[in-house]
Amino acid sequence: MSSVGLQRVSGVGASMIDFPRIRDHRGNLTFIESLRHVPFTIRRVYYLYDVPAGEMRGGHAHRALQQCIISASGSFTVELDDGENRESHFLNAPYCGLYVPRMVWRELTNFSSGSICLVLASEEYDESDYFRDYGEFVRAARKERAGSVS
Ligand code: TYD
C-alpha cells in the first residue's frame, strides 16, 4: 500500500491522488492499478455521462464502499460531508482522482457539457450498502464517531 500516493486534502478523510502520466506527443496515457494507485481492490468501474446542465448526481453515502472519482473528461464539483465537516473539490484533470472513504456523503454538481465522471469502486453494486437519507446517514456517522471515541 505504500506505493499509493495519497495526499490528504481534507477533514473528512478524502485524498487527492496523482496517477502516473505517460506524456506522449501522440496523446497522453494514465494507468491505475488496484492497491498500487488506489488504496483498495477495484471491483467495479462505472461512469456518468450525458449529465444535463444543472443536474446533481450522488446524494448518498456508503456503509462500506470506498471509491475514487475521476474527471475523465470535462469538469464537475464533488461536495463531501462526513456528518460534521463539509468540503468541496473541483475535478478537471483525467490524471487526478479523489479518494472517498466509506461513511462520507457525496453530491456531484456543476457538470460541464460533455463531461465524464469515472468511478473506481471497492465493491460490487449493493443497494443495502447505501445511505440515501441524509438524516439517517448523519445519525449513523455521529453514533459511529461517538463509539470510536469512547
Ligand atoms: P446511484 O448510485 O444512485 O447513482 P449516482 O450516485 O451516481 O447518481 O445509482 C443510480 C441507479 O443506477 C440506481 O438505480 C442504482 C443503479 N446502479 C446500478 O445498477 N449499478 C451500479 O453499479 C450503480 C453505480 C448504480
Short mmCIF file of N, CA and C and ligand atoms in Angstrom, two decimals:
data_model
loop_
_atom_site.label_atom_id
_atom_site.label_comp_id
_atom_site.label_asym_id
_atom_site.label_seq_id
_atom_site.Cartn_x
_atom_site.Cartn_y
_atom_site.Cartn_z
N MET A 1 0.83 -1.21 0.00
CA MET A 1 0.00 0.00 0.00
C MET A 1 0.87 1.26 0.00
N SER A 2 2.14 1.10 0.34
CA SER A 2 2.99 2.27 0.48
C SER A 2 3.14 3.01 -0.85
N SER A 3 2.90 2.33 -1.96
CA SER A 3 3.08 3.00 -3.24
C SER A 3 1.89 3.87 -3.63
N VAL A 4 0.79 3.80 -2.86
CA VAL A 4 -0.36 4.65 -3.19
C VAL A 4 -0.03 6.08 -2.77
N GLY A 5 -0.02 6.98 -3.76
CA GLY A 5 0.40 8.36 -3.48
C GLY A 5 -0.73 9.22 -2.97
N LEU A 6 -1.24 8.87 -1.76
CA LEU A 6 -2.35 9.63 -1.20
C LEU A 6 -1.86 10.95 -0.63
N GLN A 7 -2.51 12.02 -1.00
CA GLN A 7 -2.22 13.32 -0.39
C GLN A 7 -3.48 13.73 0.35
N ARG A 8 -3.40 13.68 1.68
CA ARG A 8 -4.59 14.00 2.46
C ARG A 8 -4.96 15.46 2.21
N VAL A 9 -6.19 15.67 1.81
CA VAL A 9 -6.58 17.03 1.46
C VAL A 9 -7.73 17.52 2.31
N SER A 10 -8.16 16.69 3.25
CA SER A 10 -9.46 17.03 3.77
C SER A 10 -9.67 16.62 5.20
N GLY A 11 -10.69 17.20 5.77
CA GLY A 11 -11.09 16.84 7.12
C GLY A 11 -12.04 15.66 7.16
N VAL A 12 -12.45 15.16 6.01
CA VAL A 12 -13.38 14.02 6.00
C VAL A 12 -12.67 12.72 5.63
N GLY A 13 -11.34 12.78 5.53
CA GLY A 13 -10.57 11.57 5.22
C GLY A 13 -10.39 11.32 3.74
N ALA A 14 -10.77 12.27 2.89
CA ALA A 14 -10.59 12.12 1.45
C ALA A 14 -9.14 12.48 1.09
N SER A 15 -8.72 12.05 -0.10
CA SER A 15 -7.37 12.37 -0.56
C SER A 15 -7.40 12.59 -2.07
N MET A 16 -6.50 13.45 -2.52
CA MET A 16 -6.34 13.61 -3.96
C MET A 16 -5.16 12.73 -4.38
N ILE A 17 -5.37 11.93 -5.42
CA ILE A 17 -4.32 11.02 -5.88
C ILE A 17 -3.85 11.48 -7.26
N ASP A 18 -2.54 11.59 -7.41
CA ASP A 18 -1.95 11.87 -8.73
C ASP A 18 -1.58 10.55 -9.37
N PHE A 19 -2.20 10.22 -10.47
CA PHE A 19 -1.92 8.97 -11.16
C PHE A 19 -0.72 9.15 -12.10
N PRO A 20 -0.08 8.03 -12.46
CA PRO A 20 1.04 8.13 -13.39
C PRO A 20 0.57 8.72 -14.72
N ARG A 21 1.46 9.47 -15.33
CA ARG A 21 1.15 10.08 -16.63
C ARG A 21 2.28 9.76 -17.59
N ILE A 22 1.97 9.10 -18.68
CA ILE A 22 2.95 8.88 -19.72
C ILE A 22 2.68 9.93 -20.79
N ARG A 23 3.50 10.93 -20.80
CA ARG A 23 3.30 12.03 -21.76
C ARG A 23 3.85 11.61 -23.12
N ASP A 24 3.12 11.94 -24.15
CA ASP A 24 3.48 11.49 -25.50
C ASP A 24 2.92 12.51 -26.50
N HIS A 25 3.69 12.85 -27.49
CA HIS A 25 3.17 13.84 -28.45
C HIS A 25 1.97 13.29 -29.22
N ARG A 26 1.77 11.94 -29.16
CA ARG A 26 0.60 11.34 -29.83
C ARG A 26 -0.64 11.40 -28.94
N GLY A 27 -0.43 11.85 -27.70
CA GLY A 27 -1.53 11.87 -26.73
C GLY A 27 -1.04 11.23 -25.44
N ASN A 28 -1.54 11.70 -24.30
CA ASN A 28 -1.06 11.22 -23.01
C ASN A 28 -1.81 9.98 -22.55
N LEU A 29 -1.19 9.25 -21.61
CA LEU A 29 -1.78 8.00 -21.13
C LEU A 29 -1.65 7.94 -19.61
N THR A 30 -2.73 7.54 -18.94
CA THR A 30 -2.69 7.32 -17.49
C THR A 30 -3.17 5.91 -17.21
N PHE A 31 -2.55 5.26 -16.22
CA PHE A 31 -2.97 3.90 -15.84
C PHE A 31 -3.17 3.84 -14.33
N ILE A 32 -4.02 2.91 -13.90
CA ILE A 32 -4.38 2.79 -12.49
C ILE A 32 -4.44 1.31 -12.13
N GLU A 33 -3.72 0.91 -11.10
CA GLU A 33 -3.73 -0.47 -10.64
C GLU A 33 -4.24 -0.53 -9.20
N SER A 34 -5.03 -1.59 -8.92
CA SER A 34 -5.52 -1.84 -7.56
C SER A 34 -4.38 -1.89 -6.57
N LEU A 35 -4.57 -1.28 -5.41
CA LEU A 35 -3.63 -1.31 -4.28
C LEU A 35 -2.29 -0.63 -4.54
N ARG A 36 -2.07 -0.28 -5.80
CA ARG A 36 -0.83 0.44 -6.12
C ARG A 36 -1.11 1.93 -6.26
N HIS A 37 -2.17 2.24 -6.99
CA HIS A 37 -2.50 3.65 -7.20
C HIS A 37 -3.77 4.08 -6.48
N VAL A 38 -4.60 3.10 -6.10
CA VAL A 38 -5.75 3.39 -5.22
C VAL A 38 -5.65 2.42 -4.04
N PRO A 39 -6.09 2.83 -2.84
CA PRO A 39 -5.85 2.02 -1.64
C PRO A 39 -6.88 0.91 -1.42
N PHE A 40 -7.38 0.33 -2.51
CA PHE A 40 -8.35 -0.77 -2.39
C PHE A 40 -8.29 -1.58 -3.69
N THR A 41 -8.88 -2.78 -3.63
CA THR A 41 -9.00 -3.59 -4.83
C THR A 41 -10.19 -3.08 -5.64
N ILE A 42 -9.99 -2.81 -6.90
CA ILE A 42 -11.06 -2.29 -7.75
C ILE A 42 -11.97 -3.45 -8.17
N ARG A 43 -13.23 -3.39 -7.72
CA ARG A 43 -14.16 -4.49 -8.03
C ARG A 43 -15.21 -4.06 -9.06
N ARG A 44 -15.27 -2.75 -9.32
CA ARG A 44 -16.29 -2.26 -10.25
C ARG A 44 -15.86 -0.91 -10.77
N VAL A 45 -16.19 -0.67 -12.03
CA VAL A 45 -15.95 0.64 -12.66
C VAL A 45 -17.27 1.09 -13.26
N TYR A 46 -17.66 2.34 -13.00
CA TYR A 46 -18.82 2.88 -13.70
C TYR A 46 -18.56 4.33 -14.04
N TYR A 47 -19.38 4.86 -14.94
CA TYR A 47 -19.17 6.26 -15.31
C TYR A 47 -20.48 6.95 -15.59
N LEU A 48 -20.47 8.23 -15.30
CA LEU A 48 -21.62 9.11 -15.55
C LEU A 48 -21.30 9.96 -16.77
N TYR A 49 -22.26 10.10 -17.65
CA TYR A 49 -22.05 10.89 -18.87
C TYR A 49 -23.41 11.43 -19.32
N ASP A 50 -23.39 12.35 -20.26
CA ASP A 50 -24.64 12.99 -20.73
C ASP A 50 -25.42 13.59 -19.56
N VAL A 51 -24.72 14.15 -18.59
CA VAL A 51 -25.41 14.76 -17.45
C VAL A 51 -25.92 16.14 -17.89
N PRO A 52 -27.23 16.37 -17.85
CA PRO A 52 -27.76 17.67 -18.28
C PRO A 52 -27.27 18.80 -17.37
N ALA A 53 -27.13 19.98 -17.93
CA ALA A 53 -26.69 21.15 -17.14
C ALA A 53 -27.60 21.33 -15.93
N GLY A 54 -27.00 21.58 -14.81
CA GLY A 54 -27.77 21.86 -13.60
C GLY A 54 -28.16 20.63 -12.80
N GLU A 55 -27.90 19.43 -13.33
CA GLU A 55 -28.28 18.21 -12.60
C GLU A 55 -27.27 17.87 -11.50
N MET A 56 -27.77 17.17 -10.49
CA MET A 56 -26.92 16.70 -9.39
C MET A 56 -26.94 15.17 -9.39
N ARG A 57 -25.77 14.56 -9.19
CA ARG A 57 -25.69 13.09 -9.02
C ARG A 57 -25.17 12.80 -7.62
N GLY A 58 -25.12 11.54 -7.29
CA GLY A 58 -24.74 11.18 -5.94
C GLY A 58 -25.92 11.41 -5.01
N GLY A 59 -25.65 12.10 -3.91
CA GLY A 59 -26.72 12.29 -2.93
C GLY A 59 -26.88 11.02 -2.10
N HIS A 60 -25.76 10.48 -1.68
CA HIS A 60 -25.79 9.29 -0.83
C HIS A 60 -24.41 9.07 -0.20
N ALA A 61 -24.37 8.12 0.74
CA ALA A 61 -23.10 7.68 1.34
C ALA A 61 -23.12 6.16 1.35
N HIS A 62 -21.95 5.59 1.61
CA HIS A 62 -21.85 4.12 1.63
C HIS A 62 -21.38 3.63 2.98
N ARG A 63 -21.97 2.54 3.42
CA ARG A 63 -21.57 1.93 4.69
C ARG A 63 -20.15 1.34 4.61
N ALA A 64 -19.81 0.71 3.51
CA ALA A 64 -18.51 0.01 3.41
C ALA A 64 -17.70 0.45 2.19
N LEU A 65 -18.36 0.80 1.13
CA LEU A 65 -17.66 1.04 -0.14
C LEU A 65 -16.75 2.27 -0.10
N GLN A 66 -15.57 2.11 -0.66
CA GLN A 66 -14.66 3.23 -0.90
C GLN A 66 -14.63 3.45 -2.41
N GLN A 67 -14.32 4.65 -2.81
CA GLN A 67 -14.23 4.86 -4.25
C GLN A 67 -13.26 5.96 -4.61
N CYS A 68 -12.92 5.99 -5.87
CA CYS A 68 -12.07 7.03 -6.39
C CYS A 68 -12.80 7.66 -7.58
N ILE A 69 -12.98 8.97 -7.51
CA ILE A 69 -13.77 9.68 -8.53
C ILE A 69 -12.80 10.47 -9.41
N ILE A 70 -12.96 10.30 -10.72
CA ILE A 70 -12.03 10.92 -11.67
C ILE A 70 -12.84 11.67 -12.73
N SER A 71 -12.39 12.85 -13.07
CA SER A 71 -12.98 13.54 -14.22
C SER A 71 -12.24 13.07 -15.47
N ALA A 72 -12.79 12.06 -16.14
CA ALA A 72 -12.14 11.53 -17.34
C ALA A 72 -12.19 12.55 -18.47
N SER A 73 -13.19 13.42 -18.43
CA SER A 73 -13.32 14.49 -19.42
C SER A 73 -14.14 15.62 -18.82
N GLY A 74 -13.78 16.84 -19.11
CA GLY A 74 -14.52 18.00 -18.60
C GLY A 74 -14.29 18.20 -17.12
N SER A 75 -15.29 18.73 -16.46
CA SER A 75 -15.13 19.07 -15.04
C SER A 75 -16.46 18.98 -14.30
N PHE A 76 -16.34 18.85 -12.98
CA PHE A 76 -17.51 18.88 -12.09
C PHE A 76 -17.01 19.09 -10.68
N THR A 77 -17.95 19.32 -9.77
CA THR A 77 -17.61 19.57 -8.36
C THR A 77 -18.14 18.42 -7.51
N VAL A 78 -17.32 17.99 -6.56
CA VAL A 78 -17.75 16.94 -5.61
C VAL A 78 -17.82 17.56 -4.22
N GLU A 79 -19.00 17.55 -3.64
CA GLU A 79 -19.19 18.02 -2.26
C GLU A 79 -19.14 16.80 -1.35
N LEU A 80 -18.30 16.87 -0.32
CA LEU A 80 -18.17 15.75 0.62
C LEU A 80 -18.59 16.21 2.01
N ASP A 81 -19.15 15.26 2.76
CA ASP A 81 -19.71 15.60 4.08
C ASP A 81 -19.66 14.34 4.94
N ASP A 82 -18.95 14.41 6.06
CA ASP A 82 -18.88 13.22 6.94
C ASP A 82 -19.86 13.32 8.10
N GLY A 83 -20.80 14.22 8.00
CA GLY A 83 -21.79 14.40 9.06
C GLY A 83 -21.38 15.51 10.02
N GLU A 84 -20.16 15.98 9.85
CA GLU A 84 -19.64 17.04 10.74
C GLU A 84 -18.96 18.13 9.90
N ASN A 85 -18.08 17.70 9.00
CA ASN A 85 -17.34 18.63 8.13
C ASN A 85 -17.85 18.50 6.70
N ARG A 86 -17.87 19.65 6.02
CA ARG A 86 -18.30 19.66 4.62
C ARG A 86 -17.24 20.36 3.80
N GLU A 87 -16.93 19.83 2.63
CA GLU A 87 -15.91 20.46 1.78
C GLU A 87 -16.21 20.19 0.31
N SER A 88 -15.55 20.95 -0.54
CA SER A 88 -15.86 20.91 -1.97
C SER A 88 -14.57 20.70 -2.76
N HIS A 89 -14.62 19.85 -3.77
CA HIS A 89 -13.45 19.59 -4.61
C HIS A 89 -13.84 19.75 -6.07
N PHE A 90 -13.06 20.51 -6.80
CA PHE A 90 -13.31 20.71 -8.23
C PHE A 90 -12.39 19.75 -9.00
N LEU A 91 -12.97 18.86 -9.78
CA LEU A 91 -12.18 17.88 -10.54
C LEU A 91 -12.21 18.24 -12.03
N ASN A 92 -11.03 18.36 -12.60
CA ASN A 92 -10.98 18.73 -14.03
C ASN A 92 -9.78 18.13 -14.76
N ALA A 93 -9.11 17.13 -14.14
CA ALA A 93 -7.93 16.55 -14.79
C ALA A 93 -8.04 15.02 -14.78
N PRO A 94 -7.84 14.37 -15.94
CA PRO A 94 -8.01 12.91 -16.01
C PRO A 94 -6.90 12.13 -15.32
N TYR A 95 -5.86 12.80 -14.86
CA TYR A 95 -4.76 12.11 -14.16
C TYR A 95 -4.84 12.33 -12.64
N CYS A 96 -5.97 12.87 -12.16
CA CYS A 96 -6.16 13.06 -10.71
C CYS A 96 -7.43 12.35 -10.27
N GLY A 97 -7.35 11.73 -9.10
CA GLY A 97 -8.54 11.07 -8.57
C GLY A 97 -8.81 11.54 -7.15
N LEU A 98 -10.08 11.64 -6.82
CA LEU A 98 -10.47 11.99 -5.45
C LEU A 98 -10.87 10.70 -4.74
N TYR A 99 -10.05 10.29 -3.77
CA TYR A 99 -10.36 9.09 -2.99
C TYR A 99 -11.40 9.46 -1.93
N VAL A 100 -12.49 8.72 -1.89
CA VAL A 100 -13.57 8.98 -0.93
C VAL A 100 -13.74 7.74 -0.06
N PRO A 101 -13.44 7.86 1.23
CA PRO A 101 -13.59 6.69 2.11
C PRO A 101 -15.05 6.36 2.38
N ARG A 102 -15.28 5.29 3.09
CA ARG A 102 -16.62 4.90 3.49
C ARG A 102 -17.20 5.98 4.42
N MET A 103 -18.51 5.99 4.57
CA MET A 103 -19.20 6.89 5.50
C MET A 103 -18.95 8.37 5.20
N VAL A 104 -18.97 8.71 3.93
CA VAL A 104 -18.90 10.12 3.53
C VAL A 104 -20.02 10.37 2.51
N TRP A 105 -20.86 11.33 2.81
CA TRP A 105 -21.93 11.73 1.90
C TRP A 105 -21.33 12.49 0.74
N ARG A 106 -21.75 12.22 -0.51
CA ARG A 106 -21.22 12.94 -1.66
C ARG A 106 -22.33 13.43 -2.57
N GLU A 107 -22.11 14.63 -3.10
CA GLU A 107 -23.01 15.20 -4.10
C GLU A 107 -22.15 15.74 -5.23
N LEU A 108 -22.49 15.38 -6.46
CA LEU A 108 -21.72 15.81 -7.63
C LEU A 108 -22.55 16.82 -8.40
N THR A 109 -21.98 18.00 -8.63
CA THR A 109 -22.73 19.08 -9.26
C THR A 109 -21.86 19.78 -10.31
N ASN A 110 -22.46 20.74 -10.98
CA ASN A 110 -21.69 21.67 -11.81
C ASN A 110 -20.97 20.96 -12.96
N PHE A 111 -21.64 19.94 -13.55
CA PHE A 111 -21.03 19.18 -14.65
C PHE A 111 -20.89 20.07 -15.88
N SER A 112 -19.70 20.09 -16.44
CA SER A 112 -19.53 20.82 -17.70
C SER A 112 -20.11 19.98 -18.85
N SER A 113 -20.42 20.63 -19.93
CA SER A 113 -21.03 19.94 -21.08
C SER A 113 -20.08 18.85 -21.59
N GLY A 114 -20.57 17.66 -21.76
CA GLY A 114 -19.77 16.55 -22.30
C GLY A 114 -18.84 15.91 -21.30
N SER A 115 -18.97 16.27 -20.03
CA SER A 115 -18.04 15.71 -19.03
C SER A 115 -18.34 14.24 -18.77
N ILE A 116 -17.30 13.54 -18.32
CA ILE A 116 -17.43 12.12 -17.97
C ILE A 116 -16.84 11.92 -16.58
N CYS A 117 -17.66 11.40 -15.68
CA CYS A 117 -17.22 11.11 -14.30
C CYS A 117 -16.98 9.61 -14.19
N LEU A 118 -15.72 9.25 -14.05
CA LEU A 118 -15.33 7.84 -13.97
C LEU A 118 -15.15 7.48 -12.49
N VAL A 119 -15.75 6.35 -12.08
CA VAL A 119 -15.67 5.96 -10.67
C VAL A 119 -15.09 4.55 -10.56
N LEU A 120 -14.06 4.42 -9.72
CA LEU A 120 -13.48 3.11 -9.39
C LEU A 120 -14.01 2.76 -8.00
N ALA A 121 -14.60 1.60 -7.87
CA ALA A 121 -15.25 1.26 -6.60
C ALA A 121 -14.67 -0.01 -6.00
N SER A 122 -14.70 -0.05 -4.67
CA SER A 122 -14.08 -1.18 -3.95
C SER A 122 -15.01 -2.38 -3.83
N GLU A 123 -16.29 -2.19 -4.19
CA GLU A 123 -17.27 -3.28 -4.03
C GLU A 123 -18.15 -3.36 -5.26
N GLU A 124 -18.76 -4.52 -5.42
CA GLU A 124 -19.79 -4.64 -6.46
C GLU A 124 -21.04 -3.88 -6.00
N TYR A 125 -21.93 -3.63 -6.92
CA TYR A 125 -23.13 -2.85 -6.58
C TYR A 125 -23.98 -3.59 -5.55
N ASP A 126 -24.37 -2.88 -4.49
CA ASP A 126 -25.19 -3.46 -3.43
C ASP A 126 -26.02 -2.34 -2.81
N GLU A 127 -27.30 -2.33 -3.14
CA GLU A 127 -28.16 -1.23 -2.68
C GLU A 127 -28.18 -1.14 -1.14
N SER A 128 -27.98 -2.27 -0.46
CA SER A 128 -28.05 -2.23 1.01
C SER A 128 -26.82 -1.54 1.62
N ASP A 129 -25.82 -1.23 0.80
CA ASP A 129 -24.64 -0.51 1.29
C ASP A 129 -24.86 1.01 1.29
N TYR A 130 -25.98 1.44 0.68
CA TYR A 130 -26.24 2.89 0.54
C TYR A 130 -26.97 3.47 1.74
N PHE A 131 -26.59 4.69 2.14
CA PHE A 131 -27.47 5.58 2.88
C PHE A 131 -28.02 6.53 1.83
N ARG A 132 -29.32 6.57 1.65
CA ARG A 132 -29.90 7.53 0.70
C ARG A 132 -30.64 8.64 1.42
N ASP A 133 -30.76 8.49 2.73
CA ASP A 133 -31.42 9.53 3.53
C ASP A 133 -30.34 10.25 4.34
N TYR A 134 -30.21 11.56 4.12
CA TYR A 134 -29.12 12.32 4.75
C TYR A 134 -29.22 12.30 6.27
N GLY A 135 -30.42 12.45 6.79
CA GLY A 135 -30.60 12.46 8.24
C GLY A 135 -30.17 11.13 8.86
N GLU A 136 -30.54 10.05 8.20
CA GLU A 136 -30.16 8.71 8.70
C GLU A 136 -28.64 8.55 8.66
N PHE A 137 -28.02 9.07 7.60
CA PHE A 137 -26.55 8.99 7.49
C PHE A 137 -25.89 9.77 8.62
N VAL A 138 -26.34 10.99 8.86
CA VAL A 138 -25.72 11.83 9.90
C VAL A 138 -25.84 11.15 11.26
N ARG A 139 -27.01 10.58 11.54
CA ARG A 139 -27.19 9.90 12.84
C ARG A 139 -26.22 8.72 12.96
N ALA A 140 -26.09 7.95 11.88
CA ALA A 140 -25.19 6.77 11.92
C ALA A 140 -23.74 7.21 12.05
N ALA A 141 -23.35 8.28 11.34
CA ALA A 141 -21.96 8.76 11.39
C ALA A 141 -21.63 9.27 12.80
N ARG A 142 -22.58 10.00 13.40
CA ARG A 142 -22.33 10.51 14.76
C ARG A 142 -22.21 9.38 15.76
N LYS A 143 -23.08 8.38 15.60
CA LYS A 143 -23.06 7.23 16.50
C LYS A 143 -21.72 6.50 16.38
N GLU A 144 -21.27 6.34 15.13
CA GLU A 144 -20.00 5.64 14.90
C GLU A 144 -18.85 6.43 15.52
N ARG A 145 -18.88 7.77 15.34
CA ARG A 145 -17.81 8.61 15.87
C ARG A 145 -17.80 8.54 17.40
N ALA A 146 -18.97 8.60 17.99
CA ALA A 146 -19.07 8.53 19.46
C ALA A 146 -18.53 7.18 19.94
N GLY A 147 -18.83 6.12 19.20
CA GLY A 147 -18.36 4.78 19.58
C GLY A 147 -16.86 4.65 19.49
N SER A 148 -16.26 5.31 18.49
CA SER A 148 -14.80 5.18 18.31
C SER A 148 -14.05 6.05 19.32
N VAL A 149 -14.73 7.06 19.90
CA VAL A 149 -14.08 7.94 20.87
C VAL A 149 -14.09 7.30 22.26
N SER A 150 -15.25 6.65 22.59
CA SER A 150 -15.37 6.10 23.95
C SER A 150 -14.57 4.82 24.12
P1 TYD B 1 -26.63 5.82 -7.97
O1 TYD B 1 -25.51 5.12 -7.30
O2 TYD B 1 -27.66 6.47 -7.09
O3 TYD B 1 -26.06 6.90 -8.97
P2 TYD B 1 -25.32 8.29 -8.66
O4 TYD B 1 -24.93 8.27 -7.25
O5 TYD B 1 -24.12 8.26 -9.50
O6 TYD B 1 -26.26 9.36 -9.03
O7 TYD B 1 -27.31 4.81 -8.96
C1 TYD B 1 -28.32 5.23 -9.86
C2 TYD B 1 -29.08 3.98 -10.30
O8 TYD B 1 -28.23 3.09 -11.00
C3 TYD B 1 -29.67 3.18 -9.15
O9 TYD B 1 -30.96 2.72 -9.56
C4 TYD B 1 -28.75 2.01 -8.99
C5 TYD B 1 -28.19 1.81 -10.37
N1 TYD B 1 -26.80 1.33 -10.35
C6 TYD B 1 -26.53 0.02 -10.68
O10 TYD B 1 -27.42 -0.79 -11.01
N2 TYD B 1 -25.23 -0.42 -10.67
C7 TYD B 1 -24.21 0.41 -10.33
O11 TYD B 1 -23.02 -0.01 -10.33
C8 TYD B 1 -24.51 1.77 -9.96
C9 TYD B 1 -23.43 2.73 -9.55
C10 TYD B 1 -25.82 2.17 -9.99
#
